[in-house]
Short mmCIF file of C-alpha atoms and ligand atoms in Angstrom, two decimals:
data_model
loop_
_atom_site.label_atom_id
_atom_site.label_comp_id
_atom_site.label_asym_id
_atom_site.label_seq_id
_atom_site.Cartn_x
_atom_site.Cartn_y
_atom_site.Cartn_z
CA UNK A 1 143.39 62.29 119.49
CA UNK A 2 140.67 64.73 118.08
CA UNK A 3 142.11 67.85 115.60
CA UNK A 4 140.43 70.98 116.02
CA UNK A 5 139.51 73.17 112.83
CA UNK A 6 142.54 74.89 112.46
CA UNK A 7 141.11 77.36 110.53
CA UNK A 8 139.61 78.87 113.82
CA UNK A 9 143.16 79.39 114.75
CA UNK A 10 143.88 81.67 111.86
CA UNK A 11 141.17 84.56 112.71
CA UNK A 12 143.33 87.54 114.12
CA UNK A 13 141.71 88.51 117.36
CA UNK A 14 138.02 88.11 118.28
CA UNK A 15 134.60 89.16 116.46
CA UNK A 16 134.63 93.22 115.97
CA UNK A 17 131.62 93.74 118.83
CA UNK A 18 133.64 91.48 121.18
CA UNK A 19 136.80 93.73 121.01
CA UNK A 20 135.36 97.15 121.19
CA UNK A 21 133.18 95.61 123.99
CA UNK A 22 135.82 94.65 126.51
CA UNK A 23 137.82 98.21 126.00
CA UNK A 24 134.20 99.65 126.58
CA UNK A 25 133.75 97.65 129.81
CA UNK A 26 137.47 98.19 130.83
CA UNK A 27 137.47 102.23 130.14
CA UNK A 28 133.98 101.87 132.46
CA UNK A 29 135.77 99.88 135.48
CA UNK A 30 138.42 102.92 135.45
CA UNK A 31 135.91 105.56 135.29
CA UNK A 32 133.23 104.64 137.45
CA UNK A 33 131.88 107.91 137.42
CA UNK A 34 131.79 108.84 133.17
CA UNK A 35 128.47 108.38 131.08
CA UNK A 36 129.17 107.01 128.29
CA UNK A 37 126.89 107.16 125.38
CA UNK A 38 127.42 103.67 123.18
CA UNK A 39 126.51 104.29 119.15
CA UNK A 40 129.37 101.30 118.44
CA UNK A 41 127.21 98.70 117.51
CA UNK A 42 123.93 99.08 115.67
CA UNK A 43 121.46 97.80 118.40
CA UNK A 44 118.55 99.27 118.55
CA UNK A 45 116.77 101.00 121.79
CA UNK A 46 113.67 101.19 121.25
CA UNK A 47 110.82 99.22 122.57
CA UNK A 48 108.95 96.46 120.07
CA UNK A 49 105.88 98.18 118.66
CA UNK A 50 102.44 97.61 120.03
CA UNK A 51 101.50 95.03 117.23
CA UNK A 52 104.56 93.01 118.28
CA UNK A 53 103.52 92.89 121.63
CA UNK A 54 100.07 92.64 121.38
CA UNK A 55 100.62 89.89 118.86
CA UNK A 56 103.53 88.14 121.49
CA UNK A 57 100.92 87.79 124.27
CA UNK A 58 98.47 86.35 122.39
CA UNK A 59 101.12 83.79 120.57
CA UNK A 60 102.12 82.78 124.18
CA UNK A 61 98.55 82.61 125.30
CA UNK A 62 98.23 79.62 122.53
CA UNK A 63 101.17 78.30 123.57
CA UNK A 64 99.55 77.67 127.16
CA UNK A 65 96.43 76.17 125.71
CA UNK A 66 96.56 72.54 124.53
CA UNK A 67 94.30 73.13 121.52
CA UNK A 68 96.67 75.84 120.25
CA UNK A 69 100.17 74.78 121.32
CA UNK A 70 102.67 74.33 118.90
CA UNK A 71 105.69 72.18 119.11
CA UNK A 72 108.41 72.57 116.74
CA UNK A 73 108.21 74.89 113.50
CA UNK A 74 108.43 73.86 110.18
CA UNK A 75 111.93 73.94 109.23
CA UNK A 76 111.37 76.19 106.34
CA UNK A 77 109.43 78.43 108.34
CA UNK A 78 105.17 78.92 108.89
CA UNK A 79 103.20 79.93 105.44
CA UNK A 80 101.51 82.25 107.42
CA UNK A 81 105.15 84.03 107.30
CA UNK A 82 106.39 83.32 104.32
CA UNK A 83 103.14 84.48 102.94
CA UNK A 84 103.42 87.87 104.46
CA UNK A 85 106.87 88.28 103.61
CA UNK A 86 106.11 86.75 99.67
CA UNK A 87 103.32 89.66 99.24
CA UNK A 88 104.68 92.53 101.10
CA UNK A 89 108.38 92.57 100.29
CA UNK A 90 108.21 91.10 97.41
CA UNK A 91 105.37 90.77 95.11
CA UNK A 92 104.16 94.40 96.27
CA UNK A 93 107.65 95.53 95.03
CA UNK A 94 106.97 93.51 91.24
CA UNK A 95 109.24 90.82 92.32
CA UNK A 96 109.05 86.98 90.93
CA UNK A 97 109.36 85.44 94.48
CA UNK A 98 106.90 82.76 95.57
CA UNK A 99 106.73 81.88 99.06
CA UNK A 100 108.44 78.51 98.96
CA UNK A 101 111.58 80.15 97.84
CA UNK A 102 111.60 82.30 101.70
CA UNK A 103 113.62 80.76 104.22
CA UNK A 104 112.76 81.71 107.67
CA UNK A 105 115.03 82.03 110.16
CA UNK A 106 116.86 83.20 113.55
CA UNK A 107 118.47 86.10 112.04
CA UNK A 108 120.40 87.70 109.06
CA UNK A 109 123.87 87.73 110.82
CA UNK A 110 123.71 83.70 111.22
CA UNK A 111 122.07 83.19 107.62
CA UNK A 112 124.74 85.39 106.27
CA UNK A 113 127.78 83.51 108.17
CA UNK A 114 126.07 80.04 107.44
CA UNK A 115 125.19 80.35 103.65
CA UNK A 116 129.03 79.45 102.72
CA UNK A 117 128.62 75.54 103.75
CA UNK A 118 126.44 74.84 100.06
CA UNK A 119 129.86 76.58 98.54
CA UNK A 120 133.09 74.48 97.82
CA UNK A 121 136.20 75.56 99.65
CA UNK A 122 137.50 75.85 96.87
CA UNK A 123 135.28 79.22 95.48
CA UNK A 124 136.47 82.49 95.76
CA UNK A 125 134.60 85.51 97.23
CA UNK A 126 134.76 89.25 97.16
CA UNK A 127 134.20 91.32 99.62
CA UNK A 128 133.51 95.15 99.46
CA UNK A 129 136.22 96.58 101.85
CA UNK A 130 135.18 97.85 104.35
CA UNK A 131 132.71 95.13 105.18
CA UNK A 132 130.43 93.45 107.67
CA UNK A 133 133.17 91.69 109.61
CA UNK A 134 130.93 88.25 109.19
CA UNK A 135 131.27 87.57 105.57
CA UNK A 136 135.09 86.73 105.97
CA UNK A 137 135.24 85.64 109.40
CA UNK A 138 132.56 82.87 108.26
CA UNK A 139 134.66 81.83 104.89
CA UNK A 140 137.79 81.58 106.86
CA UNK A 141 136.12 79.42 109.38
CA UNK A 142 135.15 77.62 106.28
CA UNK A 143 138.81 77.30 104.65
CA UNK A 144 138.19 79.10 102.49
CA UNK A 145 140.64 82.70 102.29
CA UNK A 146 144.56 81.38 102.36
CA UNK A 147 146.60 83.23 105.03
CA UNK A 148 146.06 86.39 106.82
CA UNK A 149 148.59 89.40 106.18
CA UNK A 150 148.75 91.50 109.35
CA UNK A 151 150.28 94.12 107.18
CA UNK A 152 148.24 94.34 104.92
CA UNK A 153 145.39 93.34 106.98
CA UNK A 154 144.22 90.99 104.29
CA UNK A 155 143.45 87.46 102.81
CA UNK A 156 145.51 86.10 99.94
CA UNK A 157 142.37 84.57 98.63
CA UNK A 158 140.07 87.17 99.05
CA UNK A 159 139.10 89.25 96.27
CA UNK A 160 139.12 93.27 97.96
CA UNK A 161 136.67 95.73 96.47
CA UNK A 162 137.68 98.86 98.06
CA UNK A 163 134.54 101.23 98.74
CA UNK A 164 135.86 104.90 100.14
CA UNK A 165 135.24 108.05 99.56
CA UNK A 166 137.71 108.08 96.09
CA UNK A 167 134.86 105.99 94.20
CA UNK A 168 132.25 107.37 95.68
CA UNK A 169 132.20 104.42 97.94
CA UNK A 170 130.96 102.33 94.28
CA UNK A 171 132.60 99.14 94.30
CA UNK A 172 134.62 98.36 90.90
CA UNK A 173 134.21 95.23 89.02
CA UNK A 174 137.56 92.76 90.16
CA UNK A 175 140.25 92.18 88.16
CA UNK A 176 140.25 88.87 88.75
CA UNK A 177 136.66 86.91 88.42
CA UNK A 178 135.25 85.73 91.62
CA UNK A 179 132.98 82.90 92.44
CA UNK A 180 130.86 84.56 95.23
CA UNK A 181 129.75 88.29 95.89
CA UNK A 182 128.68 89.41 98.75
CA UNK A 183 127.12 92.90 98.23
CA UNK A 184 125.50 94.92 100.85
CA UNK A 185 123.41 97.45 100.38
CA UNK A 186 122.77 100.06 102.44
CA UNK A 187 125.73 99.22 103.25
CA UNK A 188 126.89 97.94 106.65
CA UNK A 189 129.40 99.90 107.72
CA UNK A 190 129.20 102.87 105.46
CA UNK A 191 125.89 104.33 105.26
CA UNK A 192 126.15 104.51 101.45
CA UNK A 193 124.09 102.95 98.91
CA UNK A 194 124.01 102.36 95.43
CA UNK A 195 121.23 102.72 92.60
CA UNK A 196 119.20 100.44 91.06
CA UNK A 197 120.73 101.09 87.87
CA UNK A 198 124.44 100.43 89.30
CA UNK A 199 123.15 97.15 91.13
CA UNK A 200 121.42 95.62 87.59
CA UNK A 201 125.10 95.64 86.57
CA UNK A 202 126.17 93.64 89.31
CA UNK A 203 123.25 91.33 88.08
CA UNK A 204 124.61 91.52 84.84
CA UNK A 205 128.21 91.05 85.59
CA UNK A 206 127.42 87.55 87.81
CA UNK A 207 124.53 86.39 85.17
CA UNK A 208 127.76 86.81 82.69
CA UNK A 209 130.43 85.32 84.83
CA UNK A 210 129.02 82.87 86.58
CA UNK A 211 128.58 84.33 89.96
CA UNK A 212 126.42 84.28 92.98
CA UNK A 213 125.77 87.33 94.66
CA UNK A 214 124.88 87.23 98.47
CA UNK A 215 123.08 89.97 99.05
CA UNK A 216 122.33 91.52 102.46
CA UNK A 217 119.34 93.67 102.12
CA UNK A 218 119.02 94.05 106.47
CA UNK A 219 118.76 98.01 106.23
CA UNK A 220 116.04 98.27 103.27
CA UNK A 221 113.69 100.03 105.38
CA UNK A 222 116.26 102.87 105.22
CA UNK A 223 116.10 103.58 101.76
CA UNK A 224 115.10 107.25 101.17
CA UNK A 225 115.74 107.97 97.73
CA UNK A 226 113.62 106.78 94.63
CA UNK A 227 116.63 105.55 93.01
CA UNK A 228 117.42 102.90 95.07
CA UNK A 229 116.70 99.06 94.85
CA UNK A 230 115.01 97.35 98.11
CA UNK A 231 115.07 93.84 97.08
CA UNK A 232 118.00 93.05 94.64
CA UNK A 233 115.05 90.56 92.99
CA UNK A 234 114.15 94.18 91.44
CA UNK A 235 116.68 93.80 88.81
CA UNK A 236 116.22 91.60 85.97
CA UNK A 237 117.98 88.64 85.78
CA UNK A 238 118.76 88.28 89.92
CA UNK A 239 116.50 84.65 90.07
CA UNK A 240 119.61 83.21 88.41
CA UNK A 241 122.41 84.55 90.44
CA UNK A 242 121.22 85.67 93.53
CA UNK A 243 120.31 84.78 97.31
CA UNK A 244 119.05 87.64 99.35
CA UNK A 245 119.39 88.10 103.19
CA UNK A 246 116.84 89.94 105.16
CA UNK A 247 116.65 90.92 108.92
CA UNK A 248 113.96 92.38 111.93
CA UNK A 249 116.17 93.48 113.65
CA UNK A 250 116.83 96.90 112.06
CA UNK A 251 113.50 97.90 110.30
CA UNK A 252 111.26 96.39 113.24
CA UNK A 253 114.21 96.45 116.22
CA UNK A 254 113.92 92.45 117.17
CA UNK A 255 117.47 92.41 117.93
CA UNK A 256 116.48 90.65 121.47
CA UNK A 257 113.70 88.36 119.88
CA UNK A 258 115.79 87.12 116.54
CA UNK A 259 114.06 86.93 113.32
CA UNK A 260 115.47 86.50 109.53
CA UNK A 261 114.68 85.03 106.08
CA UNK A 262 116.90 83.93 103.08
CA UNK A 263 115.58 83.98 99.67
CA UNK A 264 116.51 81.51 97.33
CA UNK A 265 114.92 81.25 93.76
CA UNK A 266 114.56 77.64 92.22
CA UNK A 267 116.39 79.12 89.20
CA UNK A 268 119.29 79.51 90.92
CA UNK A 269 121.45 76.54 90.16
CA UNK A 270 124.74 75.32 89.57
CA UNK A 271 124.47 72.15 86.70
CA UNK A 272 121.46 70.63 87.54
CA UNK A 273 121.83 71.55 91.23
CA UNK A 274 119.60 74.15 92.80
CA UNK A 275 120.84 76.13 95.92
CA UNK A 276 117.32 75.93 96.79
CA UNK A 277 116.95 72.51 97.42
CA UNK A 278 120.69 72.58 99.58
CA UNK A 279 119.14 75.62 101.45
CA UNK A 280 116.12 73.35 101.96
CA UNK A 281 118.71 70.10 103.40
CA UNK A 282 121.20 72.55 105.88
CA UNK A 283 117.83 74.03 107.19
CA UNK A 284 116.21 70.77 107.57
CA UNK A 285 119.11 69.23 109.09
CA UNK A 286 120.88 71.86 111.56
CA UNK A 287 117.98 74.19 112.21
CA UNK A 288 114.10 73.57 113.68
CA UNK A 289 112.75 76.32 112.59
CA UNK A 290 112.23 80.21 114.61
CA UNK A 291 109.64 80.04 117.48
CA UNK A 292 106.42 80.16 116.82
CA UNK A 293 105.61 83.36 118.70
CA UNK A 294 108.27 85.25 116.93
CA UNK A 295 106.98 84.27 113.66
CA UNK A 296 103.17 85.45 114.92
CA UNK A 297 105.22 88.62 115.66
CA UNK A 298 106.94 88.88 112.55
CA UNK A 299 103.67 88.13 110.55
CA UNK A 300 102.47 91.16 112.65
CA UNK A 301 104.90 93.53 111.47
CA UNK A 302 103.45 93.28 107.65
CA UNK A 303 99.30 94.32 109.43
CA UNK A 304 98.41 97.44 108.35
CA UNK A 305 99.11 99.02 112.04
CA UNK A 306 102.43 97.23 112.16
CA UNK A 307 103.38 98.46 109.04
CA UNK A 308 102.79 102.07 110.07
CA UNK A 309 104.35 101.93 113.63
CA UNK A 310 107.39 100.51 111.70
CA UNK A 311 107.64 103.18 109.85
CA UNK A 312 107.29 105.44 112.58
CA UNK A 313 110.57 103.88 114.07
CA UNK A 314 112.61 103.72 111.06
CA UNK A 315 112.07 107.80 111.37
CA UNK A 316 112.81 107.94 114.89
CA UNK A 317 116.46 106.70 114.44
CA UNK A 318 116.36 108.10 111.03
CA UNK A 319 115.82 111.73 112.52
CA UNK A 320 118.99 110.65 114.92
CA UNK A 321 120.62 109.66 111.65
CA UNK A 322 119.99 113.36 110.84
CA UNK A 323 120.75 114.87 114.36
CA UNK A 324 124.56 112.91 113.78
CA UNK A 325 125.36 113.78 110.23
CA UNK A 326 124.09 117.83 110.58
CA UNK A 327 126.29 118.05 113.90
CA UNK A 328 129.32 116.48 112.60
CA UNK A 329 129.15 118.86 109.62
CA UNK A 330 128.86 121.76 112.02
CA UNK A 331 131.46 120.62 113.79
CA UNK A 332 133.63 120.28 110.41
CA UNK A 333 133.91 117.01 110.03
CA UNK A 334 133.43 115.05 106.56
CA UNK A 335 130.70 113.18 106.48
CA UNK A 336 129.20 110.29 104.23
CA UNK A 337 126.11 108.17 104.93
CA UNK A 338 122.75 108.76 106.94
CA UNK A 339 120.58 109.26 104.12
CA UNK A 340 119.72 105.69 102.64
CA UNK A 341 120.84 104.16 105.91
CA UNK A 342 121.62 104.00 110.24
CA UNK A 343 124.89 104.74 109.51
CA UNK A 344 127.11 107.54 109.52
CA UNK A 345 130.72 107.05 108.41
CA UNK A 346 133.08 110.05 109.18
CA UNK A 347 137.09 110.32 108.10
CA UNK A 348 138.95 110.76 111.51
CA UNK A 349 140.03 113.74 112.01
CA UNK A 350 143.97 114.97 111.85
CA UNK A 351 144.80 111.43 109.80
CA UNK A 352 144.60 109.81 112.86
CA UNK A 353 144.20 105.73 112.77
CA UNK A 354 140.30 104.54 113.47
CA UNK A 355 141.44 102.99 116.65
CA UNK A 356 143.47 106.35 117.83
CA UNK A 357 139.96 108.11 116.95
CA UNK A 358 137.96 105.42 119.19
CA UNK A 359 139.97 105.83 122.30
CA UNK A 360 140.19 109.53 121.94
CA UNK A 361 136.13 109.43 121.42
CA UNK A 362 135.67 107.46 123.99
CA UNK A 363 138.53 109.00 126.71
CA UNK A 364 137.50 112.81 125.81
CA UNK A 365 133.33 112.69 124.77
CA UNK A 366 133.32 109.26 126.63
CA UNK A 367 131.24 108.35 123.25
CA UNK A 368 131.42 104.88 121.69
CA UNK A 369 131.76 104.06 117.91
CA UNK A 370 133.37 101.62 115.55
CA UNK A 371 137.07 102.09 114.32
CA UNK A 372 136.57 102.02 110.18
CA UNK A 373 139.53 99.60 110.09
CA UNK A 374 137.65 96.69 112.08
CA UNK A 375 135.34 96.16 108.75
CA UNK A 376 138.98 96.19 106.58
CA UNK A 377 141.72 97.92 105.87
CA UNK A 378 139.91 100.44 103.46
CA UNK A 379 137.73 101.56 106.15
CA UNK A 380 141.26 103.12 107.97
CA UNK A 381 141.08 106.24 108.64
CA UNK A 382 137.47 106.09 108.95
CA UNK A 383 134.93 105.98 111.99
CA UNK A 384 131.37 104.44 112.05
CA UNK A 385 128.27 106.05 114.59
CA UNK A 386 125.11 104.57 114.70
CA UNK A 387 121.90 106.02 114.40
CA UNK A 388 119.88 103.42 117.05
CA UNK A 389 120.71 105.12 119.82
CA UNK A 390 118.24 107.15 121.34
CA UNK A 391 117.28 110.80 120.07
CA UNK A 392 118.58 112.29 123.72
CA UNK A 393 121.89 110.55 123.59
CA UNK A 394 122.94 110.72 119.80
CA UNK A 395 122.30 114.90 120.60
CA UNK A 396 124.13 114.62 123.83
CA UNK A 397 126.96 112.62 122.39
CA UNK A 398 126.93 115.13 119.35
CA UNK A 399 126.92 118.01 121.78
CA UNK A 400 130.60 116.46 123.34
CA UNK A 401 132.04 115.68 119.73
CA UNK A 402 131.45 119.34 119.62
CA UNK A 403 133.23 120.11 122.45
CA UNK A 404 136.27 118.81 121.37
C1 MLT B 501 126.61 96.16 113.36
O1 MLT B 501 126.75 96.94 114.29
O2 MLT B 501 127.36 96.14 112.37
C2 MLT B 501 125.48 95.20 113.41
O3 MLT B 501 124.60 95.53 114.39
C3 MLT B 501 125.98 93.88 113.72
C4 MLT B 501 124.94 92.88 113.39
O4 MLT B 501 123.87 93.20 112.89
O5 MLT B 501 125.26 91.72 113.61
#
């Protein structure tokens, strides 16, 4: 008789964006007739930019033309890519990244939940808390947190960094040393960020203890302030303890049309092991390679036009950033976020519980956000609202949150 992976069976509920999706759906099929405005989830709205699409149609133009069709990708990912990504994120920024240390791939959110298979079960991670729901949910699938606490709302082997408004939403070094980091900055769910100088420690503290930090870098593009670093490769020290995530889907909305990298550096290495090279095998062997077209059109993104409309949309839903934060102030609410990031985390109102919050949002301004407490029990009493919507709803919705 076949087992199942019993650790599936110890994940309370389902994924985050499920949950809220099905009370969404459900609150629609009783009221027909309500508009409701959806800054939940951080999807974006607008359309791909005209490099992307010019560049698209031309990809799938080679595709129908026998001298230009491509089959399957190279696992790793095309150099014309990798190249792109190498000199614009990187080397522009006076990082030591070559190109053959860029992993392409179909997203941040499945390189981020798929990076713990080169890590032991038996390694510990920390989390900040709140946190992007994926970093457990993928380690428990792994076997690798203990048993869940529904009081507590926590892991016994999970190392909690609380991030709220008390520190200044700075996590603390643990107590206890962990094996694995995973850092996220701007940070997914709170808007905040943290300076260069702040993250060199981090650096510092996993060169020291023999860490790896896993470090989600999906909402760089946001960055507004000097201080901050874009690429954790900026600090000295990070080839030897770090892996860096990075994602389209925020800074050049391909959400729909999925497109990732990982970075790992060849000095990264446990022994005489390199995560590099184990990177290299899990690609080679579960993944063959993003399409072709969506690499033209991630290639396309890094031209000098795509660079600029990119920019361009990073402001759009950064002005809605602005639109959210400003009116929630106004309307007395406190307010963290929006500056460095899509994200604007608010403290409910009247101590009430993130999920009381959600279903009075959503019942009274028929608005949709994200309950703090879904990204960890730290993030109670707080509510997330994204900035991707589009400039006429996030003023709309901000208009009803008024209202109330
Ligand atoms: C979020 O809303 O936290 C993100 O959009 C989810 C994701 O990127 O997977």
């Amino acid at each position: 008789m076949f087992k199942i992976n019993t650790n599936y069976q110890k994940l309370p509920g389902s994924y985050l964006f499920s949950n809220i999706a099905k009370k969404v759906a459900a609150f629609q099929e009783a009221n027909p007739d309500k508009e409701i405005i959806r800054l939940g989830i951080g999807d974006v709205t607008q359309p791909l930019t005209k490099s992307v699409i010019a560049t698209l149609h031309s990809a799938v133009d080679e595709m129908a033309d026998g001298a230009t069709f491509r089959g399957y990708a190279p696992d790793l990912g095309y150099d014309f890519l990798r190249n792109a990504i190498c000199e614009n994120d990187y080397k522009k920024r006076g990082c030591d990244i070559a190109a053959d240390e860029i992993f392409v791939s179909d997203g941040a959110k499945s390189d981020s939940g798929n990076i713990q298979e080169i890590f032991s079960v038996d390694n510990k991670i920390a989390v900040c808390d709140p946190v992007y729901p994926v970093y457990v949910d993928s380690n428990v699938m792994g076997g690798r947190c203990g048993s869940y606490d529904p009081s507590s709302e926590k892991w016994s082997d999970i190392i909690y960094m609380p991030t709220t408004a008390e520190n200044g939403f700075v996590p603390e070094f643990p107590k206890e040393t962990p094996d694995i980091i995973y850092l996220c900055f701007p940070n997914n769910p709170t808007g905040t960020t943290i300076t260069k100088s702040q993250l060199q420690q981090w650096v510092d503290y996993a060169n020291k203890n023999g860490c790896v930090i896993i470090y989600d870098a999906a909402y760089e593009a946001y960055i507004s302030e000097e201080d901050v670093a874009h690429s954790i490769y900026e600090c000295e020290g990070a080839r030897t303890c770090a892996i860096e995530i990075r994602s389209f889907s925020k800074n050049a909305g391909f959400t729909g049309v999925r497109l990732g990298f990982t970075v790992v550096p060849k000095d990264l290495k446990c022994g005489d092991v390199t995560l590099h090279s184990m990177w290299a095998r899990r690609h080679g062997t579960k993944f063959n390679g993003a399409p072709y077209i969506i690499q033209r059109a991630g290639e396309a993104v890094y031209s000098e036009a795509g660079q600029k409309e990119i920019k361009e949309l990073v402001g759009y839903y950064m002005n809605n950033a602005k639109t959210i934060r400003s009116g929630l102030e106004e309307a007395g609410y406190e307010v963290y976020g929006g500056v460095n990031a899509p994200y604007i985390w608010l403290k409910t109102p009247n101590n009430m519980t993130s999920w009381e919050f959600f279903d009075y949002l959503l019942e009274n301004a028929n608005v949709v956000g994200t309950p703090g407490s879904g990204f960890g029990p730290s993030g109670e009493h707080y509510f997330r609202l994204t900035a991707f919507g589009t400039l006429e709803n996030s003023k709309k919705a901000l208009e009803r949150i008024k209202k109330l």
